[in-house]
mmCIF file of C-alpha atoms and ligand atoms in Angstrom:
data_model
loop_
_atom_site.group_PDB
_atom_site.id
_atom_site.type_symbol
_atom_site.label_atom_id
_atom_site.label_comp_id
_atom_site.label_asym_id
_atom_site.label_seq_id
_atom_site.Cartn_x
_atom_site.Cartn_y
_atom_site.Cartn_z
ATOM 1 C CA UNK A 1 82.837 72.298 54.748
ATOM 2 C CA UNK A 2 82.891 74.153 57.865
ATOM 3 C CA UNK A 3 80.487 76.961 57.972
ATOM 4 C CA UNK A 4 82.331 80.090 58.979
ATOM 5 C CA UNK A 5 81.319 82.239 62.094
ATOM 6 C CA UNK A 6 79.114 78.902 63.591
ATOM 7 C CA UNK A 7 80.596 79.164 67.048
ATOM 8 C CA UNK A 8 80.137 82.772 67.381
ATOM 9 C CA UNK A 9 76.659 82.321 65.997
ATOM 10 C CA UNK A 10 75.950 79.827 68.641
ATOM 11 C CA UNK A 11 77.129 82.280 71.297
ATOM 12 C CA UNK A 12 75.059 85.250 70.310
ATOM 13 C CA UNK A 13 71.508 83.377 70.977
ATOM 14 C CA UNK A 14 70.150 83.524 74.413
ATOM 15 C CA UNK A 15 69.866 79.986 75.214
ATOM 16 C CA UNK A 16 69.699 78.303 78.664
ATOM 17 C CA UNK A 17 73.197 77.070 78.499
ATOM 18 C CA UNK A 18 76.536 77.724 76.382
ATOM 19 C CA UNK A 19 76.092 74.506 73.399
ATOM 20 C CA UNK A 20 78.512 71.971 74.157
ATOM 21 C CA UNK A 21 78.406 70.420 70.997
ATOM 22 C CA UNK A 22 76.624 71.877 67.204
ATOM 23 C CA UNK A 23 75.829 68.733 64.973
ATOM 24 C CA UNK A 24 75.222 69.373 61.674
ATOM 25 C CA UNK A 25 71.667 68.289 60.417
ATOM 26 C CA UNK A 26 71.619 67.240 56.430
ATOM 27 C CA UNK A 27 67.763 68.445 56.176
ATOM 28 C CA UNK A 28 67.216 70.611 53.455
ATOM 29 C CA UNK A 29 68.380 71.945 50.240
ATOM 30 C CA UNK A 30 68.485 75.614 51.266
ATOM 31 C CA UNK A 31 69.393 76.740 54.525
ATOM 32 C CA UNK A 32 72.555 75.360 57.064
ATOM 33 C CA UNK A 33 71.253 73.913 59.953
ATOM 34 C CA UNK A 34 72.698 72.592 63.153
ATOM 35 C CA UNK A 35 71.475 71.088 66.531
ATOM 36 C CA UNK A 36 73.076 72.906 69.226
ATOM 37 C CA UNK A 37 73.270 70.819 72.318
ATOM 38 C CA UNK A 38 73.516 72.742 75.514
ATOM 39 C CA UNK A 39 74.200 69.529 77.657
ATOM 40 C CA UNK A 40 71.921 67.313 80.133
ATOM 41 C CA UNK A 41 69.118 68.675 81.571
ATOM 42 C CA UNK A 42 68.691 72.024 79.132
ATOM 43 C CA UNK A 43 67.141 72.209 76.014
ATOM 44 C CA UNK A 44 68.428 71.750 72.850
ATOM 45 C CA UNK A 45 68.066 74.080 70.046
ATOM 46 C CA UNK A 46 67.750 74.374 66.302
ATOM 47 C CA UNK A 47 70.583 76.745 65.027
ATOM 48 C CA UNK A 48 70.424 77.872 61.399
ATOM 49 C CA UNK A 49 72.312 80.001 58.914
ATOM 50 C CA UNK A 50 69.636 81.542 56.597
ATOM 51 C CA UNK A 51 70.412 81.642 52.675
ATOM 52 C CA UNK A 52 69.849 84.971 51.991
ATOM 53 C CA UNK A 53 70.484 84.654 48.320
ATOM 54 C CA UNK A 54 67.155 82.890 48.474
ATOM 55 C CA UNK A 55 65.553 84.793 51.195
ATOM 56 C CA UNK A 56 66.730 88.293 50.540
ATOM 57 C CA UNK A 57 64.865 90.124 53.443
ATOM 58 C CA UNK A 58 65.254 87.948 56.653
ATOM 59 C CA UNK A 59 63.384 90.534 58.884
ATOM 60 C CA UNK A 60 60.022 90.039 56.870
ATOM 61 C CA UNK A 61 60.801 86.226 56.768
ATOM 62 C CA UNK A 62 60.889 86.099 60.679
ATOM 63 C CA UNK A 63 58.000 88.650 60.867
ATOM 64 C CA UNK A 64 56.076 85.963 59.142
ATOM 65 C CA UNK A 65 57.257 83.112 61.084
ATOM 66 C CA UNK A 66 57.144 84.658 64.452
ATOM 67 C CA UNK A 67 53.118 86.068 63.361
ATOM 68 C CA UNK A 68 51.731 82.473 62.273
ATOM 69 C CA UNK A 69 53.750 80.581 65.351
ATOM 70 C CA UNK A 70 52.154 82.768 67.678
ATOM 71 C CA UNK A 71 48.696 82.330 66.050
ATOM 72 C CA UNK A 72 49.382 78.699 65.873
ATOM 73 C CA UNK A 73 50.182 78.626 69.792
ATOM 74 C CA UNK A 74 47.148 80.061 70.606
ATOM 75 C CA UNK A 75 45.007 77.474 68.576
ATOM 76 C CA UNK A 76 46.765 75.116 69.990
ATOM 77 C CA UNK A 77 46.359 76.312 73.776
ATOM 78 C CA UNK A 78 42.540 76.609 73.185
ATOM 79 C CA UNK A 79 42.409 72.966 71.941
ATOM 80 C CA UNK A 80 44.130 71.737 74.902
ATOM 81 C CA UNK A 81 47.438 71.197 73.541
ATOM 82 C CA UNK A 82 50.538 72.307 74.310
ATOM 83 C CA UNK A 83 51.685 75.462 72.539
ATOM 84 C CA UNK A 84 55.389 74.948 72.932
ATOM 85 C CA UNK A 85 55.408 71.570 71.291
ATOM 86 C CA UNK A 86 52.633 72.539 68.526
ATOM 87 C CA UNK A 87 54.191 75.508 67.581
ATOM 88 C CA UNK A 88 57.990 76.769 66.754
ATOM 89 C CA UNK A 89 59.468 79.037 69.265
ATOM 90 C CA UNK A 90 61.746 81.772 68.163
ATOM 91 C CA UNK A 91 64.734 82.191 70.473
ATOM 92 C CA UNK A 92 65.832 85.788 70.467
ATOM 93 C CA UNK A 93 69.690 86.976 70.589
ATOM 94 C CA UNK A 94 71.229 87.944 73.923
ATOM 95 C CA UNK A 95 70.268 91.234 72.655
ATOM 96 C CA UNK A 96 66.773 90.890 71.805
ATOM 97 C CA UNK A 97 66.614 90.348 67.916
ATOM 98 C CA UNK A 98 64.997 87.788 66.000
ATOM 99 C CA UNK A 99 68.480 86.812 64.300
ATOM 100 C CA UNK A 100 72.317 87.151 64.599
ATOM 101 C CA UNK A 101 74.436 88.856 62.034
ATOM 102 C CA UNK A 102 77.709 87.374 61.642
ATOM 103 C CA UNK A 103 80.891 89.477 60.245
ATOM 104 C CA UNK A 104 80.081 88.288 56.840
ATOM 105 C CA UNK A 105 76.661 89.925 56.821
ATOM 106 C CA UNK A 106 75.166 86.405 56.850
ATOM 107 C CA UNK A 107 72.000 86.287 59.127
ATOM 108 C CA UNK A 108 71.209 83.404 61.391
ATOM 109 C CA UNK A 109 68.499 82.493 63.677
ATOM 110 C CA UNK A 110 67.740 79.780 66.583
ATOM 111 C CA UNK A 111 64.618 77.865 67.306
ATOM 112 C CA UNK A 112 63.866 75.657 70.293
ATOM 113 C CA UNK A 113 64.061 72.015 69.327
ATOM 114 C CA UNK A 114 60.807 69.978 70.019
ATOM 115 C CA UNK A 115 61.740 66.784 72.232
ATOM 116 C CA UNK A 116 60.412 63.233 71.432
ATOM 117 C CA UNK A 117 59.601 63.996 67.623
ATOM 118 C CA UNK A 118 60.855 62.375 64.311
ATOM 119 C CA UNK A 119 60.387 63.456 60.839
ATOM 120 C CA UNK A 120 60.694 61.001 57.827
ATOM 121 C CA UNK A 121 61.804 61.267 54.462
ATOM 122 C CA UNK A 122 59.654 58.581 53.027
ATOM 123 C CA UNK A 123 56.073 56.933 54.415
ATOM 124 C CA UNK A 124 56.733 53.900 56.139
ATOM 125 C CA UNK A 125 53.403 52.952 56.174
ATOM 126 C CA UNK A 126 49.891 54.297 55.224
ATOM 127 C CA UNK A 127 48.839 55.055 58.722
ATOM 128 C CA UNK A 128 51.943 57.604 58.984
ATOM 129 C CA UNK A 129 51.096 59.169 55.738
ATOM 130 C CA UNK A 130 47.497 59.656 56.762
ATOM 131 C CA UNK A 131 48.619 61.179 59.993
ATOM 132 C CA UNK A 132 50.797 63.596 58.080
ATOM 133 C CA UNK A 133 47.792 64.450 56.118
ATOM 134 C CA UNK A 134 46.003 65.188 59.033
ATOM 135 C CA UNK A 135 48.572 67.251 60.277
ATOM 136 C CA UNK A 136 48.718 69.379 57.113
ATOM 137 C CA UNK A 137 44.760 69.782 57.202
ATOM 138 C CA UNK A 138 44.940 70.969 60.634
ATOM 139 C CA UNK A 139 47.714 73.382 60.076
ATOM 140 C CA UNK A 140 45.377 74.703 57.004
ATOM 141 C CA UNK A 141 42.355 75.102 59.406
ATOM 142 C CA UNK A 142 44.359 76.595 61.931
ATOM 143 C CA UNK A 143 45.606 79.350 59.843
ATOM 144 C CA UNK A 144 42.210 79.926 58.222
ATOM 145 C CA UNK A 145 41.538 82.855 60.248
ATOM 146 C CA UNK A 146 44.819 84.401 60.095
ATOM 147 C CA UNK A 147 45.238 88.006 58.291
ATOM 148 C CA UNK A 148 46.513 86.674 54.927
ATOM 149 C CA UNK A 149 47.477 90.599 54.014
ATOM 150 C CA UNK A 150 49.964 90.980 56.855
ATOM 151 C CA UNK A 151 52.468 88.420 55.301
ATOM 152 C CA UNK A 152 55.296 89.069 53.560
ATOM 153 C CA UNK A 153 55.832 87.253 50.224
ATOM 154 C CA UNK A 154 59.138 85.693 50.955
ATOM 155 C CA UNK A 155 59.955 84.543 47.356
ATOM 156 C CA UNK A 156 57.507 86.261 44.788
ATOM 157 C CA UNK A 157 56.029 83.952 42.234
ATOM 158 C CA UNK A 158 57.030 81.033 44.169
ATOM 159 C CA UNK A 159 54.556 78.525 42.803
ATOM 160 C CA UNK A 160 53.963 80.315 39.418
ATOM 161 C CA UNK A 161 54.522 77.319 37.453
ATOM 162 C CA UNK A 162 54.078 79.767 34.028
ATOM 163 C CA UNK A 163 56.784 82.092 35.552
ATOM 164 C CA UNK A 164 59.258 78.701 36.450
ATOM 165 C CA UNK A 165 58.788 77.729 33.138
ATOM 166 C CA UNK A 166 59.832 81.086 31.404
ATOM 167 C CA UNK A 167 62.977 81.126 33.373
ATOM 168 C CA UNK A 168 63.498 77.431 32.381
ATOM 169 C CA UNK A 169 63.022 78.530 28.704
ATOM 170 C CA UNK A 170 65.602 81.396 29.433
ATOM 171 C CA UNK A 171 68.208 79.415 30.988
ATOM 172 C CA UNK A 172 67.640 76.730 27.921
ATOM 173 C CA UNK A 173 68.339 79.574 25.551
ATOM 174 C CA UNK A 174 71.797 80.152 26.945
ATOM 175 C CA UNK A 175 72.580 76.324 27.834
ATOM 176 C CA UNK A 176 75.785 78.008 29.727
ATOM 177 C CA UNK A 177 76.914 74.660 30.906
ATOM 178 C CA UNK A 178 76.464 72.740 27.554
ATOM 179 C CA UNK A 179 74.103 70.359 29.636
ATOM 180 C CA UNK A 180 70.876 70.519 27.436
ATOM 181 C CA UNK A 181 71.899 67.922 25.088
ATOM 182 C CA UNK A 182 72.282 65.617 28.109
ATOM 183 C CA UNK A 183 68.572 66.276 29.169
ATOM 184 C CA UNK A 184 66.919 65.948 25.509
ATOM 185 C CA UNK A 185 63.983 63.884 26.835
ATOM 186 C CA UNK A 186 63.391 65.803 29.796
ATOM 187 C CA UNK A 187 63.664 69.103 27.679
ATOM 188 C CA UNK A 188 60.871 67.845 25.057
ATOM 189 C CA UNK A 189 58.516 66.563 27.949
ATOM 190 C CA UNK A 190 58.426 69.529 29.467
ATOM 191 C CA UNK A 191 58.001 71.683 26.277
ATOM 192 C CA UNK A 192 55.366 69.422 25.200
ATOM 193 C CA UNK A 193 52.983 69.683 28.481
ATOM 194 C CA UNK A 194 53.757 73.880 28.994
ATOM 195 C CA UNK A 195 50.193 74.556 27.994
ATOM 196 C CA UNK A 196 49.351 72.926 31.771
ATOM 197 C CA UNK A 197 51.474 75.157 33.664
ATOM 198 C CA UNK A 198 49.000 78.230 33.909
ATOM 199 C CA UNK A 199 45.766 75.701 35.373
ATOM 200 C CA UNK A 200 46.296 77.271 38.770
ATOM 201 C CA UNK A 201 47.591 80.551 38.349
ATOM 202 C CA UNK A 202 44.519 81.152 35.642
ATOM 203 C CA UNK A 203 42.091 80.241 38.134
ATOM 204 C CA UNK A 204 43.927 82.419 41.069
ATOM 205 C CA UNK A 205 44.034 85.568 38.385
ATOM 206 C CA UNK A 206 40.272 85.295 37.600
ATOM 207 C CA UNK A 207 39.182 84.583 41.331
ATOM 208 C CA UNK A 208 37.869 80.825 40.530
ATOM 209 C CA UNK A 209 40.778 79.616 43.203
ATOM 210 C CA UNK A 210 40.930 81.667 46.224
ATOM 211 C CA UNK A 211 44.156 82.655 48.061
ATOM 212 C CA UNK A 212 44.910 81.555 51.729
ATOM 213 C CA UNK A 213 47.693 81.418 54.245
ATOM 214 C CA UNK A 214 49.515 78.182 52.875
ATOM 215 C CA UNK A 215 52.990 76.441 54.029
ATOM 216 C CA UNK A 216 54.346 75.891 49.966
ATOM 217 C CA UNK A 217 56.297 73.196 51.201
ATOM 218 C CA UNK A 218 54.118 70.767 52.497
ATOM 219 C CA UNK A 219 56.170 67.753 52.128
ATOM 220 C CA UNK A 220 56.132 64.931 54.622
ATOM 221 C CA UNK A 221 59.768 65.732 55.996
ATOM 222 C CA UNK A 222 58.520 69.032 56.973
ATOM 223 C CA UNK A 223 56.315 67.441 59.997
ATOM 224 C CA UNK A 224 57.734 66.715 63.508
ATOM 225 C CA UNK A 225 55.665 63.652 64.423
ATOM 226 C CA UNK A 226 55.541 62.181 68.212
ATOM 227 C CA UNK A 227 58.135 59.601 68.448
ATOM 228 C CA UNK A 228 55.734 57.210 70.568
ATOM 229 C CA UNK A 229 52.185 58.234 69.050
ATOM 230 C CA UNK A 230 52.744 58.762 65.376
ATOM 231 C CA UNK A 231 50.762 61.914 65.599
ATOM 232 C CA UNK A 232 51.884 65.095 63.912
ATOM 233 C CA UNK A 233 53.205 67.755 66.464
ATOM 234 C CA UNK A 234 54.313 70.501 64.738
ATOM 235 C CA UNK A 235 54.711 71.919 61.091
ATOM 236 C CA UNK A 236 58.534 73.344 60.390
ATOM 237 C CA UNK A 237 60.300 75.332 57.637
ATOM 238 C CA UNK A 238 57.987 78.222 57.626
ATOM 239 C CA UNK A 239 59.959 79.971 55.629
ATOM 240 C CA UNK A 240 57.738 79.760 52.488
ATOM 241 C CA UNK A 241 54.357 80.602 54.282
ATOM 242 C CA UNK A 242 52.690 82.837 52.434
ATOM 243 C CA UNK A 243 49.310 83.657 50.805
ATOM 244 C CA UNK A 244 48.674 80.819 48.505
ATOM 245 C CA UNK A 245 46.445 78.100 46.969
ATOM 246 C CA UNK A 246 45.532 75.103 48.855
ATOM 247 C CA UNK A 247 46.324 72.908 45.855
ATOM 248 C CA UNK A 248 49.907 73.902 46.263
ATOM 249 C CA UNK A 249 50.120 72.341 49.433
ATOM 250 C CA UNK A 250 48.015 69.267 48.926
ATOM 251 C CA UNK A 251 50.005 69.001 45.621
ATOM 252 C CA UNK A 252 53.633 69.364 47.300
ATOM 253 C CA UNK A 253 52.391 66.686 49.677
ATOM 254 C CA UNK A 254 51.322 64.164 47.113
ATOM 255 C CA UNK A 255 54.276 65.098 45.257
ATOM 256 C CA UNK A 256 56.866 63.847 47.821
ATOM 257 C CA UNK A 257 55.063 61.407 49.794
ATOM 258 C CA UNK A 258 52.614 59.505 47.308
ATOM 259 C CA UNK A 259 55.436 58.626 44.907
ATOM 260 C CA UNK A 260 56.600 55.134 45.033
ATOM 261 C CA UNK A 261 60.305 55.942 45.368
ATOM 262 C CA UNK A 262 62.270 59.102 47.117
ATOM 263 C CA UNK A 263 62.823 62.422 45.364
ATOM 264 C CA UNK A 264 66.223 61.350 44.519
ATOM 265 C CA UNK A 265 65.692 58.073 43.410
ATOM 266 C CA UNK A 266 67.645 57.040 40.098
ATOM 267 C CA UNK A 267 65.964 53.946 39.181
ATOM 268 C CA UNK A 268 63.029 55.688 37.449
ATOM 269 C CA UNK A 269 61.411 52.296 36.471
ATOM 270 C CA UNK A 270 60.346 52.660 40.321
ATOM 271 C CA UNK A 271 59.198 56.392 40.088
ATOM 272 C CA UNK A 272 55.591 56.252 39.807
ATOM 273 C CA UNK A 273 52.484 57.383 41.638
ATOM 274 C CA UNK A 274 51.131 55.116 44.019
ATOM 275 C CA UNK A 275 47.467 55.652 43.961
ATOM 276 C CA UNK A 276 46.806 53.829 47.199
ATOM 277 C CA UNK A 277 49.084 56.164 49.039
ATOM 278 C CA UNK A 278 47.395 59.019 47.097
ATOM 279 C CA UNK A 279 43.812 57.911 48.602
ATOM 280 C CA UNK A 280 45.378 57.836 52.104
ATOM 281 C CA UNK A 281 46.609 61.251 51.855
ATOM 282 C CA UNK A 282 43.519 62.804 50.287
ATOM 283 C CA UNK A 283 41.456 60.935 52.971
ATOM 284 C CA UNK A 284 43.614 62.370 55.800
ATOM 285 C CA UNK A 285 43.484 65.855 54.475
ATOM 286 C CA UNK A 286 39.932 65.806 53.523
ATOM 287 C CA UNK A 287 38.960 64.844 56.768
ATOM 288 C CA UNK A 288 39.931 67.910 58.204
ATOM 289 C CA UNK A 289 39.557 70.697 55.269
ATOM 290 C CA UNK A 290 36.785 69.152 53.604
ATOM 291 C CA UNK A 291 34.023 71.732 54.566
ATOM 292 C CA UNK A 292 36.554 74.501 53.993
ATOM 293 C CA UNK A 293 37.006 74.334 50.519
ATOM 294 C CA UNK A 294 35.463 75.109 47.387
ATOM 295 C CA UNK A 295 34.413 72.720 44.299
ATOM 296 C CA UNK A 296 36.526 74.179 42.236
ATOM 297 C CA UNK A 297 39.630 73.403 44.830
ATOM 298 C CA UNK A 298 38.331 70.152 45.337
ATOM 299 C CA UNK A 299 38.415 69.660 41.758
ATOM 300 C CA UNK A 300 41.475 70.691 41.245
ATOM 301 C CA UNK A 301 43.637 68.644 43.588
ATOM 302 C CA UNK A 302 44.739 66.317 41.139
ATOM 303 C CA UNK A 303 45.987 69.053 38.982
ATOM 304 C CA UNK A 304 47.696 70.399 42.008
ATOM 305 C CA UNK A 305 49.438 67.324 42.702
ATOM 306 C CA UNK A 306 50.716 67.050 38.803
ATOM 307 C CA UNK A 307 51.527 70.386 38.726
ATOM 308 C CA UNK A 308 53.420 70.720 41.520
ATOM 309 C CA UNK A 309 55.636 67.795 40.718
ATOM 310 C CA UNK A 310 56.119 69.102 37.096
ATOM 311 C CA UNK A 311 57.301 72.444 38.762
ATOM 312 C CA UNK A 312 59.789 70.981 40.740
ATOM 313 C CA UNK A 313 60.918 68.465 37.993
ATOM 314 C CA UNK A 314 61.297 72.284 35.920
ATOM 315 C CA UNK A 315 63.051 73.745 38.826
ATOM 316 C CA UNK A 316 65.536 71.242 39.121
ATOM 317 C CA UNK A 317 66.343 70.822 35.559
ATOM 318 C CA UNK A 318 66.760 74.815 35.336
ATOM 319 C CA UNK A 319 69.139 74.490 38.119
ATOM 320 C CA UNK A 320 70.976 71.901 36.446
ATOM 321 C CA UNK A 321 70.905 73.788 33.293
ATOM 322 C CA UNK A 322 72.254 76.787 34.880
ATOM 323 C CA UNK A 323 74.925 75.122 36.891
ATOM 324 C CA UNK A 324 73.481 74.155 40.089
ATOM 325 C CA UNK A 325 73.366 77.512 41.880
ATOM 326 C CA UNK A 326 69.932 77.192 43.671
ATOM 327 C CA UNK A 327 69.846 73.934 45.217
ATOM 328 C CA UNK A 328 72.365 72.470 47.256
ATOM 329 C CA UNK A 329 73.979 69.374 45.714
ATOM 330 C CA UNK A 330 75.703 66.412 47.652
ATOM 331 C CA UNK A 331 77.421 65.299 44.081
ATOM 332 C CA UNK A 332 77.765 66.617 40.795
ATOM 333 C CA UNK A 333 74.259 65.527 38.778
ATOM 334 C CA UNK A 334 71.977 65.240 41.538
ATOM 335 C CA UNK A 335 69.962 67.926 39.989
ATOM 336 C CA UNK A 336 70.040 66.246 36.761
ATOM 337 C CA UNK A 337 68.879 62.966 38.806
ATOM 338 C CA UNK A 338 66.310 65.026 40.673
ATOM 339 C CA UNK A 339 64.646 66.463 37.434
ATOM 340 C CA UNK A 340 64.575 63.135 35.522
ATOM 341 C CA UNK A 341 62.837 61.413 38.593
ATOM 342 C CA UNK A 342 60.121 64.391 39.240
ATOM 343 C CA UNK A 343 59.446 64.917 35.491
ATOM 344 C CA UNK A 344 58.834 61.138 35.495
ATOM 345 C CA UNK A 345 56.697 61.062 38.343
ATOM 346 C CA UNK A 346 54.961 64.393 36.779
ATOM 347 C CA UNK A 347 54.338 62.128 33.170
ATOM 348 C CA UNK A 348 53.084 59.231 35.271
ATOM 349 C CA UNK A 349 50.630 61.340 37.113
ATOM 350 C CA UNK A 350 49.097 62.895 34.062
ATOM 351 C CA UNK A 351 48.279 59.366 32.663
ATOM 352 C CA UNK A 352 46.527 58.804 35.882
ATOM 353 C CA UNK A 353 44.921 62.288 36.682
ATOM 354 C CA UNK A 354 41.424 60.713 35.582
ATOM 355 C CA UNK A 355 41.884 58.015 38.226
ATOM 356 C CA UNK A 356 42.988 60.291 40.842
ATOM 357 C CA UNK A 357 40.165 62.475 39.938
ATOM 358 C CA UNK A 358 37.750 59.792 40.531
ATOM 359 C CA UNK A 359 39.617 59.208 43.842
ATOM 360 C CA UNK A 360 39.330 62.681 45.199
ATOM 361 C CA UNK A 361 35.391 62.838 44.269
ATOM 362 C CA UNK A 362 34.702 59.338 46.284
ATOM 363 C CA UNK A 363 36.598 60.078 49.205
ATOM 364 C CA UNK A 364 35.137 63.549 49.442
ATOM 365 C CA UNK A 365 31.623 61.972 49.267
ATOM 366 C CA UNK A 366 32.365 59.566 51.841
ATOM 367 C CA UNK A 367 33.701 61.938 53.930
ATOM 368 C CA UNK A 368 30.901 64.430 53.555
ATOM 369 C CA UNK A 369 28.460 61.640 54.287
ATOM 370 C CA UNK A 370 30.329 60.904 57.373
ATOM 371 C CA UNK A 371 30.698 64.592 58.219
ATOM 372 C CA UNK A 372 34.349 64.341 59.347
ATOM 373 C CA UNK A 373 36.848 61.389 59.918
ATOM 374 C CA UNK A 374 35.768 58.258 57.972
ATOM 375 C CA UNK A 375 37.161 55.586 60.369
ATOM 376 C CA UNK A 376 35.335 57.218 63.741
ATOM 377 C CA UNK A 377 32.224 57.527 61.876
ATOM 378 C CA UNK A 378 32.290 54.010 60.463
ATOM 379 C CA UNK A 379 32.142 55.094 57.039
ATOM 380 C CA UNK A 380 35.224 53.598 55.393
HETATM 381 C C1 GN1 B 401 63.352 73.211 49.022
HETATM 382 O O1 GN1 B 401 64.000 73.987 52.129
HETATM 383 P P1 GN1 B 401 63.697 72.647 51.430
HETATM 384 O O2 GN1 B 401 64.855 72.243 51.267
HETATM 385 O O3 GN1 B 401 62.817 71.721 52.161
HETATM 386 C C2 GN1 B 401 62.446 74.236 48.002
HETATM 387 C C3 GN1 B 401 61.254 73.567 47.530
HETATM 388 C C4 GN1 B 401 61.115 72.487 47.326
HETATM 389 C C5 GN1 B 401 62.094 71.403 47.448
HETATM 390 C C6 GN1 B 401 62.444 70.213 46.966
HETATM 391 C C7 GN1 B 401 62.552 77.640 49.197
HETATM 392 O O4 GN1 B 401 62.786 72.590 50.026
HETATM 393 O O5 GN1 B 401 60.351 74.554 46.974
HETATM 394 O O6 GN1 B 401 59.882 72.016 46.705
HETATM 395 O O7 GN1 B 401 63.741 72.003 47.973
HETATM 396 N N1 GN1 B 401 62.407 75.096 49.041
HETATM 397 C C8 GN1 B 401 63.026 76.565 48.436
HETATM 398 O O8 GN1 B 401 62.605 69.003 47.994
HETATM 399 O O9 GN1 B 401 63.144 76.747 47.175
HETATM 400 MG MG1 MG B 402 61.555 74.394 52.537
#
């Protein structure tokens, strides 16, 4: 379906030249995204219509994104990197605003497109996945001294798994689409593991787990990687950067990238945690963050992976029961398939949680002995 006012929005931004082509990009379940091609010799831009049903305060959203992007650009410059590639550049409208409001009241924004990068929906190799872990580890470190209290909570309780469970129960009680009978095994699974949901929230509440600046949607597909070297260049999709736990980011990355199958795979026999890939991610991530985390956080890594997967499964299931009002679906039943996939993965992680814990501890000890990256120190 054509997106209304796309051309008008494209005209509103201070691009180097008028776009000659606006290409829809399929990435993401939430916003509508386009690549604005401004012709040979000119930069390209990302033009996005913000989903204000979900992000109801776009000015706060843009304030967060500008703040952290400037911070990352500064850190990149300090370490001799190219800030224009390593941080998101927000493009203002011709009248100097961070966003354009179309005649229907919809909000649009634009970013400079970064050249010679690719992103992946699935890690083709352990090397790639390792690089993605390093990229997210760096992101965490770069923002470690960012004033967390200045960030707006763009979606309150975003990773509050207990709240997500409550919402699920409310929607289930209504069963307004009559879909609950079709999802009985999945519903039974969620109800059987509900006591697990408070693992992170309890620890945040009593101070055992600290809040940091976290990405909160730290999946592989949200990293732009250099086409030639494969190194992580820039972390994107900064809408949910908020105060959060490192377990959210570690968990999201594992949920998405350490599964044997993609998030929408319908052959559930293929959906399970790949412990070798899990180990790869743990290694890359700990090589960066090992000296900036507490013992309690380290111990929580396997639960973080399991809970982010369970939470995502609960969210897809809730949306399916509720008539697909949150996530964009490309075919009827996609949220049902996504829910089955994620809940199967969560069940598999729960079974393997002790093995995951052993891997985390072993890698931590190894990284600590080597005081950083394992390979360069000859440790692994
Ligand atoms: C959504 O923006 P996108 O499509 O990358 C969602 C994440 C989910 C993810 C599932 C704001 O991410 O929380 O983990 O789908 N983002 C929002 O792939 O709800
Ligand atoms: Mg997102």
